[in-house]
């Protein structure tokens, strides 16, 4: 059976917003090196920290939305997972191998030039390999941006159950857990395994919520922007945005958590307002490469702007910690 068709206007909106979100991901990981208290800095924070927070969740929603188009087919789960092995898992493993080889090569070169033992600072333990390939879900893989591919592989594997969540009361339950997770504050301490487990659990709830929401929106076409839901969503978005501006002006510690509350509603409104005429394919086709390779792009931007080493270091630090 053929996949469920997508209206051309919706398809164009998805392509356009994917490009916007990919660019926002790059901005999200860059250091804002402006004068403190300036309007430029304030505008940057609104653009990147508020609207930029929508970027990654959007990709999870769209992944679920596109997958749901095949859920009416026979043996869809087996076919889609086999497809992801070819299109996601194999490139994922190959990328990890390349980055491991680069890391080993750099360490070996450093040992040779410093006349140290060749195998100094090498880690061949089982824990290293589990972390490098992202098998240990508490850590990013060695090529950090690939955490999204890993998460997507897990979600597609769980999609048989996600479908039942989407057509039942599961979305309401996930929405409740999502809102609860927005109010949970955990001090980041990588040396505390309890802290890491809690952070992974909260992130997993958010990813599952967005992916399931995408499936729900595809299976319940027209639900989101019905005559009843559109004014409600717009009103909530405006109210939350005003609250975010107030929290940002007062440098409130609750700003980050309020952003996560804004994301699902703000994302819906921005998508609704996105132009339905597709932008040039030369631009929209760059969305996924920009998203996956944003750390390299940040470094290139730093070189072009002739920024100091701390710019790249800060960008890499933030990129590796998201």
Short mmCIF file of C-alpha atoms in Angstrom, two decimals:
data_model
loop_
_atom_site.label_atom_id
_atom_site.label_comp_id
_atom_site.label_asym_id
_atom_site.label_seq_id
_atom_site.Cartn_x
_atom_site.Cartn_y
_atom_site.Cartn_z
CA UNK A 1 0.00 0.00 0.00
CA UNK A 2 1.14 3.53 -0.74
CA UNK A 3 1.94 5.83 2.21
CA UNK A 4 -0.66 8.34 3.33
CA UNK A 5 -0.34 11.44 1.18
CA UNK A 6 0.62 14.83 2.60
CA UNK A 7 -1.04 17.97 1.30
CA UNK A 8 1.46 20.02 -0.77
CA UNK A 9 1.06 23.05 1.50
CA UNK A 10 1.92 20.94 4.57
CA UNK A 11 4.88 19.36 2.81
CA UNK A 12 6.19 22.80 1.84
CA UNK A 13 5.77 24.09 5.39
CA UNK A 14 7.73 21.10 6.72
CA UNK A 15 10.59 21.73 4.28
CA UNK A 16 10.72 25.44 5.08
CA UNK A 17 10.57 25.02 8.85
CA UNK A 18 13.20 22.27 8.77
CA UNK A 19 15.67 24.76 7.30
CA UNK A 20 14.77 27.41 9.89
CA UNK A 21 15.14 24.93 12.76
CA UNK A 22 18.47 23.63 11.44
CA UNK A 23 19.84 27.19 11.42
CA UNK A 24 18.45 27.78 14.91
CA UNK A 25 20.33 24.69 16.14
CA UNK A 26 23.58 26.30 14.97
CA UNK A 27 22.69 29.55 16.72
CA UNK A 28 21.66 27.68 19.86
CA UNK A 29 25.20 26.38 20.28
CA UNK A 30 27.02 29.64 19.57
CA UNK A 31 28.25 32.05 22.20
CA UNK A 32 26.52 35.43 22.21
CA UNK A 33 29.51 37.75 22.46
CA UNK A 34 27.61 41.04 22.78
CA UNK A 35 27.63 43.79 25.38
CA UNK A 36 25.69 42.75 28.47
CA UNK A 37 22.38 44.54 28.83
CA UNK A 38 22.17 45.63 25.20
CA UNK A 39 19.02 45.22 23.14
CA UNK A 40 21.02 43.14 20.68
CA UNK A 41 21.78 40.61 23.39
CA UNK A 42 18.13 40.59 24.48
CA UNK A 43 16.95 40.04 20.90
CA UNK A 44 19.55 37.26 20.51
CA UNK A 45 18.28 35.48 23.62
CA UNK A 46 14.67 35.74 22.46
CA UNK A 47 15.56 34.37 19.02
CA UNK A 48 17.91 31.61 20.11
CA UNK A 49 16.83 30.61 23.61
CA UNK A 50 13.06 30.91 23.10
CA UNK A 51 12.46 30.11 19.44
CA UNK A 52 15.65 28.03 19.19
CA UNK A 53 14.24 25.69 21.83
CA UNK A 54 11.63 24.63 19.26
CA UNK A 55 14.23 23.35 16.78
CA UNK A 56 15.17 19.89 18.09
CA UNK A 57 11.62 18.97 19.24
CA UNK A 58 10.36 19.89 15.77
CA UNK A 59 12.59 17.23 14.20
CA UNK A 60 11.21 14.60 16.57
CA UNK A 61 7.64 15.63 15.75
CA UNK A 62 8.29 15.47 12.01
CA UNK A 63 10.02 12.09 12.32
CA UNK A 64 6.92 10.69 14.02
CA UNK A 65 4.63 12.48 11.55
CA UNK A 66 6.39 10.98 8.51
CA UNK A 67 6.60 7.50 10.02
CA UNK A 68 2.87 7.53 10.79
CA UNK A 69 2.19 7.79 7.04
CA UNK A 70 3.22 4.13 6.73
CA UNK A 71 1.39 2.77 9.78
CA UNK A 72 -1.65 1.68 7.78
CA UNK A 73 0.48 -0.66 5.63
CA UNK A 74 0.92 -4.37 6.26
CA UNK A 75 4.11 -5.30 8.15
CA UNK A 76 4.99 -1.61 8.36
CA UNK A 77 6.95 -1.99 11.60
CA UNK A 78 9.33 -4.61 10.22
CA UNK A 79 9.81 -2.76 6.94
CA UNK A 80 10.43 0.64 8.57
CA UNK A 81 12.94 -0.77 11.05
CA UNK A 82 14.83 -2.61 8.30
CA UNK A 83 14.87 0.64 6.35
CA UNK A 84 16.32 2.52 9.34
CA UNK A 85 19.10 -0.05 9.68
CA UNK A 86 20.23 0.87 6.17
CA UNK A 87 19.60 4.62 6.31
CA UNK A 88 20.44 5.40 9.95
CA UNK A 89 22.22 2.60 11.81
CA UNK A 90 24.92 1.83 9.23
CA UNK A 91 25.88 5.53 8.72
CA UNK A 92 25.74 5.99 12.51
CA UNK A 93 28.19 3.15 13.17
CA UNK A 94 30.48 4.24 10.33
CA UNK A 95 30.56 7.81 11.69
CA UNK A 96 31.43 6.57 15.18
CA UNK A 97 34.25 4.42 13.76
CA UNK A 98 35.67 7.41 11.87
CA UNK A 99 35.60 9.61 14.99
CA UNK A 100 37.17 6.87 17.13
CA UNK A 101 39.94 6.50 14.55
CA UNK A 102 40.48 10.28 14.57
CA UNK A 103 40.64 10.35 18.36
CA UNK A 104 43.12 7.46 18.47
CA UNK A 105 45.18 9.04 15.69
CA UNK A 106 45.39 12.39 17.51
CA UNK A 107 46.40 10.69 20.77
CA UNK A 108 49.01 8.60 18.98
CA UNK A 109 50.43 11.67 17.23
CA UNK A 110 50.59 13.55 20.54
CA UNK A 111 52.44 10.65 22.20
CA UNK A 112 54.93 10.41 19.35
CA UNK A 113 55.69 14.14 19.24
CA UNK A 114 56.07 14.31 23.05
CA UNK A 115 58.24 11.15 23.13
CA UNK A 116 55.81 9.40 25.46
CA UNK A 117 54.74 5.77 25.50
CA UNK A 118 52.73 5.11 22.34
CA UNK A 119 49.68 3.81 24.18
CA UNK A 120 49.64 6.48 26.90
CA UNK A 121 46.13 7.86 27.65
CA UNK A 122 44.44 5.16 25.55
CA UNK A 123 41.30 3.57 26.96
CA UNK A 124 40.35 0.15 25.62
CA UNK A 125 37.89 -0.71 28.38
CA UNK A 126 34.39 -2.00 27.66
CA UNK A 127 32.95 1.20 29.13
CA UNK A 128 34.80 3.32 26.58
CA UNK A 129 33.43 1.37 23.61
CA UNK A 130 29.87 1.42 25.01
CA UNK A 131 30.08 5.19 25.43
CA UNK A 132 31.84 5.87 22.11
CA UNK A 133 29.16 4.01 20.13
CA UNK A 134 26.37 5.48 22.24
CA UNK A 135 25.24 2.14 23.65
CA UNK A 136 25.37 3.69 27.12
CA UNK A 137 22.35 6.00 26.84
CA UNK A 138 23.58 8.21 29.68
CA UNK A 139 26.24 9.67 27.40
CA UNK A 140 26.39 11.13 23.91
CA UNK A 141 28.20 9.03 21.29
CA UNK A 142 31.71 10.11 20.37
CA UNK A 143 30.24 12.26 17.55
CA UNK A 144 27.87 14.09 19.91
CA UNK A 145 25.24 15.35 17.40
CA UNK A 146 24.49 11.73 16.50
CA UNK A 147 22.57 11.40 19.77
CA UNK A 148 19.53 12.42 17.71
CA UNK A 149 20.04 9.52 15.28
CA UNK A 150 20.43 7.14 18.22
CA UNK A 151 17.24 8.46 19.83
CA UNK A 152 15.38 8.17 16.53
CA UNK A 153 16.49 4.55 16.13
CA UNK A 154 15.14 3.76 19.59
CA UNK A 155 11.84 5.55 18.92
CA UNK A 156 11.31 3.80 15.58
CA UNK A 157 11.96 0.51 17.36
CA UNK A 158 9.26 1.44 19.87
CA UNK A 159 6.88 2.79 17.20
CA UNK A 160 4.61 -0.28 17.42
CA UNK A 161 3.74 0.81 20.98
CA UNK A 162 3.88 4.51 20.10
CA UNK A 163 1.05 3.98 17.62
CA UNK A 164 -1.12 2.57 20.39
CA UNK A 165 -0.21 5.49 22.62
CA UNK A 166 -1.17 7.92 19.86
CA UNK A 167 -4.60 6.41 19.19
CA UNK A 168 -5.42 5.95 22.87
CA UNK A 169 -5.07 8.17 25.93
CA UNK A 170 -1.29 7.94 25.75
CA UNK A 171 -0.77 11.46 24.39
CA UNK A 172 -2.66 12.96 27.34
CA UNK A 173 -0.54 10.93 29.76
CA UNK A 174 2.67 11.94 28.00
CA UNK A 175 1.56 15.58 27.99
CA UNK A 176 1.06 15.38 31.75
CA UNK A 177 4.51 13.79 32.24
CA UNK A 178 6.02 16.38 29.90
CA UNK A 179 4.59 19.28 31.89
CA UNK A 180 5.82 17.68 35.12
CA UNK A 181 9.29 17.25 33.60
CA UNK A 182 9.34 20.96 32.70
CA UNK A 183 9.11 21.81 36.40
CA UNK A 184 11.81 19.34 37.42
CA UNK A 185 15.15 20.98 38.06
CA UNK A 186 18.20 18.77 38.46
CA UNK A 187 21.63 20.20 39.02
CA UNK A 188 23.91 18.79 36.32
CA UNK A 189 26.59 16.65 37.92
CA UNK A 190 28.17 14.12 35.58
CA UNK A 191 29.90 12.42 38.51
CA UNK A 192 26.58 11.57 40.13
CA UNK A 193 25.00 8.54 38.46
CA UNK A 194 21.60 9.28 40.03
CA UNK A 195 21.67 12.75 38.45
CA UNK A 196 22.58 11.30 35.06
CA UNK A 197 19.80 8.72 35.25
CA UNK A 198 17.23 11.41 36.12
CA UNK A 199 18.38 13.68 33.29
CA UNK A 200 18.21 10.82 30.79
CA UNK A 201 14.70 9.95 32.00
CA UNK A 202 13.47 13.55 31.65
CA UNK A 203 14.96 13.88 28.17
CA UNK A 204 13.44 10.53 27.17
CA UNK A 205 9.98 11.71 28.26
CA UNK A 206 10.33 14.86 26.14
CA UNK A 207 11.57 12.96 23.06
CA UNK A 208 8.81 10.34 23.39
CA UNK A 209 6.19 13.05 23.81
CA UNK A 210 7.23 14.91 20.65
CA UNK A 211 7.62 11.77 18.54
CA UNK A 212 4.22 10.45 19.69
CA UNK A 213 2.68 13.87 19.05
CA UNK A 214 3.89 13.68 15.44
CA UNK A 215 2.27 10.25 15.04
CA UNK A 216 -0.93 11.55 16.65
CA UNK A 217 -1.12 14.59 14.36
CA UNK A 218 -0.75 12.40 11.25
CA UNK A 219 -3.32 9.84 12.36
CA UNK A 220 -5.72 12.56 13.48
CA UNK A 221 -5.36 14.86 10.47
CA UNK A 222 -6.97 18.25 10.99
CA UNK A 223 -7.15 17.90 14.78
CA UNK A 224 -4.55 20.50 15.69
CA UNK A 225 -5.88 23.54 13.84
CA UNK A 226 -9.60 22.99 14.03
CA UNK A 227 -11.80 26.04 14.59
CA UNK A 228 -11.75 25.25 18.31
CA UNK A 229 -8.06 24.52 18.85
CA UNK A 230 -6.46 27.31 16.78
CA UNK A 231 -7.55 30.28 18.97
CA UNK A 232 -6.75 28.29 22.12
CA UNK A 233 -3.23 27.47 20.95
CA UNK A 234 -2.58 31.02 19.76
CA UNK A 235 -3.78 32.46 23.08
CA UNK A 236 -1.59 30.11 25.12
CA UNK A 237 1.41 30.91 22.90
CA UNK A 238 1.02 34.67 23.33
CA UNK A 239 0.54 34.34 27.08
CA UNK A 240 3.58 32.10 27.52
CA UNK A 241 5.71 34.35 25.29
CA UNK A 242 4.85 37.42 27.39
CA UNK A 243 5.73 35.44 30.52
CA UNK A 244 9.07 34.40 28.98
CA UNK A 245 9.95 38.01 28.13
CA UNK A 246 9.17 39.00 31.74
CA UNK A 247 11.28 36.14 33.14
CA UNK A 248 14.14 36.97 30.79
CA UNK A 249 14.10 40.67 31.72
CA UNK A 250 14.25 39.70 35.40
CA UNK A 251 16.90 37.01 34.80
CA UNK A 252 14.66 34.49 36.53
CA UNK A 253 15.98 30.94 37.10
CA UNK A 254 12.58 29.70 35.92
CA UNK A 255 13.16 30.98 32.38
CA UNK A 256 14.55 27.69 31.08
CA UNK A 257 11.67 25.61 32.42
CA UNK A 258 9.12 28.07 31.07
CA UNK A 259 10.76 27.74 27.65
CA UNK A 260 9.93 24.04 27.59
CA UNK A 261 6.30 24.86 28.32
CA UNK A 262 6.32 27.32 25.44
CA UNK A 263 7.86 24.88 22.93
CA UNK A 264 4.84 22.71 21.96
CA UNK A 265 2.46 25.67 21.59
CA UNK A 266 4.97 28.05 20.02
CA UNK A 267 6.07 25.34 17.59
CA UNK A 268 2.49 24.82 16.44
CA UNK A 269 1.93 28.54 15.87
CA UNK A 270 5.21 29.08 14.01
CA UNK A 271 4.45 26.08 11.79
CA UNK A 272 0.98 27.45 11.11
CA UNK A 273 2.46 30.82 10.12
CA UNK A 274 5.22 29.29 7.99
CA UNK A 275 4.88 30.11 4.24
CA UNK A 276 3.08 27.37 2.31
CA UNK A 277 5.15 28.09 -0.78
CA UNK A 278 8.32 26.03 -0.74
CA UNK A 279 11.63 27.84 -0.68
CA UNK A 280 14.33 26.88 -3.23
CA UNK A 281 15.22 23.19 -2.94
CA UNK A 282 18.91 24.12 -2.95
CA UNK A 283 18.32 25.64 0.49
CA UNK A 284 15.80 23.25 2.02
CA UNK A 285 17.90 20.19 1.08
CA UNK A 286 20.62 21.50 3.43
CA UNK A 287 18.42 21.19 6.54
CA UNK A 288 19.50 17.74 7.74
CA UNK A 289 23.24 18.14 6.93
CA UNK A 290 23.27 21.48 8.81
CA UNK A 291 21.57 19.86 11.79
CA UNK A 292 23.85 16.82 11.98
CA UNK A 293 27.12 18.67 11.31
CA UNK A 294 26.38 21.84 13.27
CA UNK A 295 29.54 21.51 15.41
CA UNK A 296 31.75 21.65 12.32
CA UNK A 297 29.74 24.58 10.96
CA UNK A 298 30.25 26.46 14.23
CA UNK A 299 34.00 26.01 13.97
CA UNK A 300 34.02 27.21 10.35
CA UNK A 301 31.95 30.26 11.33
CA UNK A 302 34.43 30.96 14.12
CA UNK A 303 37.33 30.87 11.66
CA UNK A 304 35.53 33.11 9.15
CA UNK A 305 34.69 35.65 11.84
CA UNK A 306 38.25 35.37 13.14
CA UNK A 307 36.94 34.68 16.59
CA UNK A 308 39.29 33.62 19.34
CA UNK A 309 39.77 30.04 20.45
CA UNK A 310 37.34 30.45 23.37
CA UNK A 311 34.52 31.00 20.84
CA UNK A 312 35.11 27.58 19.31
CA UNK A 313 35.76 25.99 22.69
CA UNK A 314 32.53 27.42 24.10
CA UNK A 315 30.58 26.35 21.03
CA UNK A 316 31.99 22.84 21.18
CA UNK A 317 31.37 22.62 24.91
CA UNK A 318 27.73 23.60 24.50
CA UNK A 319 27.31 21.32 21.51
CA UNK A 320 28.75 18.33 23.31
CA UNK A 321 26.53 18.90 26.34
CA UNK A 322 23.14 19.03 24.58
#
